[in-house]
């Protein structure tokens, strides 16, 4: 498999000019395309001096995406996005989580009340 003249896949990022024409911007940027196992293609913009990471969370489905369109990373067994509450629930029992919520709400209320009193 010599494959010499093959076009480089994923090199056509949009139609915008790269480099020369866009000089004079405050921060030069690079666009990097990531591919997830759902065939999503996400173009992420980084500062030119930043090293683009090898993987990125797909903004469309939350799965890990890689630079290699032929080999997107496999979907992990865990669900892509977790809410903050899910984390709380995971670490504590549900009643405890409810207590924490109650406490937070109570704090918010008292704070708001205090504010009203001042006025
Ligand atoms: Zn995706």
PDB file of C-alpha atoms in Angstrom, residues 12 20 26 29 34 44 46 54-55 62 75 77 89-90 94 97-98 100-102:
ATOM      1  CA  UNK A  12     -10.707  20.886   3.249  1.00  0.00           C
ATOM      2  CA  UNK A  20      -2.117  35.238   4.317  1.00  0.00           C
ATOM      3  CA  UNK A  26      -5.727  40.236  16.973  1.00  0.00           C
ATOM      4  CA  UNK A  29      -6.242  31.054  14.917  1.00  0.00           C
ATOM      5  CA  UNK A  34     -12.496  16.292  15.109  1.00  0.00           C
ATOM      6  CA  UNK A  44     -12.880  23.686  16.679  1.00  0.00           C
ATOM      7  CA  UNK A  46      -7.826  27.309  18.700  1.00  0.00           C
ATOM      8  CA  UNK A  54      -5.593  14.859  20.259  1.00  0.00           C
ATOM      9  CA  UNK A  55      -9.149  14.404  21.337  1.00  0.00           C
ATOM     10  CA  UNK A  62     -20.658  14.532  23.787  1.00  0.00           C
ATOM     11  CA  UNK A  75     -18.042   5.384  22.517  1.00  0.00           C
ATOM     12  CA  UNK A  77     -19.795   2.947  28.267  1.00  0.00           C
ATOM     13  CA  UNK A  89     -26.458  11.702  43.477  1.00  0.00           C
ATOM     14  CA  UNK A  90     -23.672   9.367  42.583  1.00  0.00           C
ATOM     15  CA  UNK A  94     -30.672  10.584  47.207  1.00  0.00           C
ATOM     16  CA  UNK A  97     -28.763  15.144  47.838  1.00  0.00           C
ATOM     17  CA  UNK A  98     -32.248  16.410  48.578  1.00  0.00           C
ATOM     18  CA  UNK A 100     -28.222  19.593  50.145  1.00  0.00           C
ATOM     19  CA  UNK A 101     -30.676  21.049  47.674  1.00  0.00           C
ATOM     20  CA  UNK A 102     -32.984  22.149  50.463  1.00  0.00           C
TER      21      UNK A 102
END
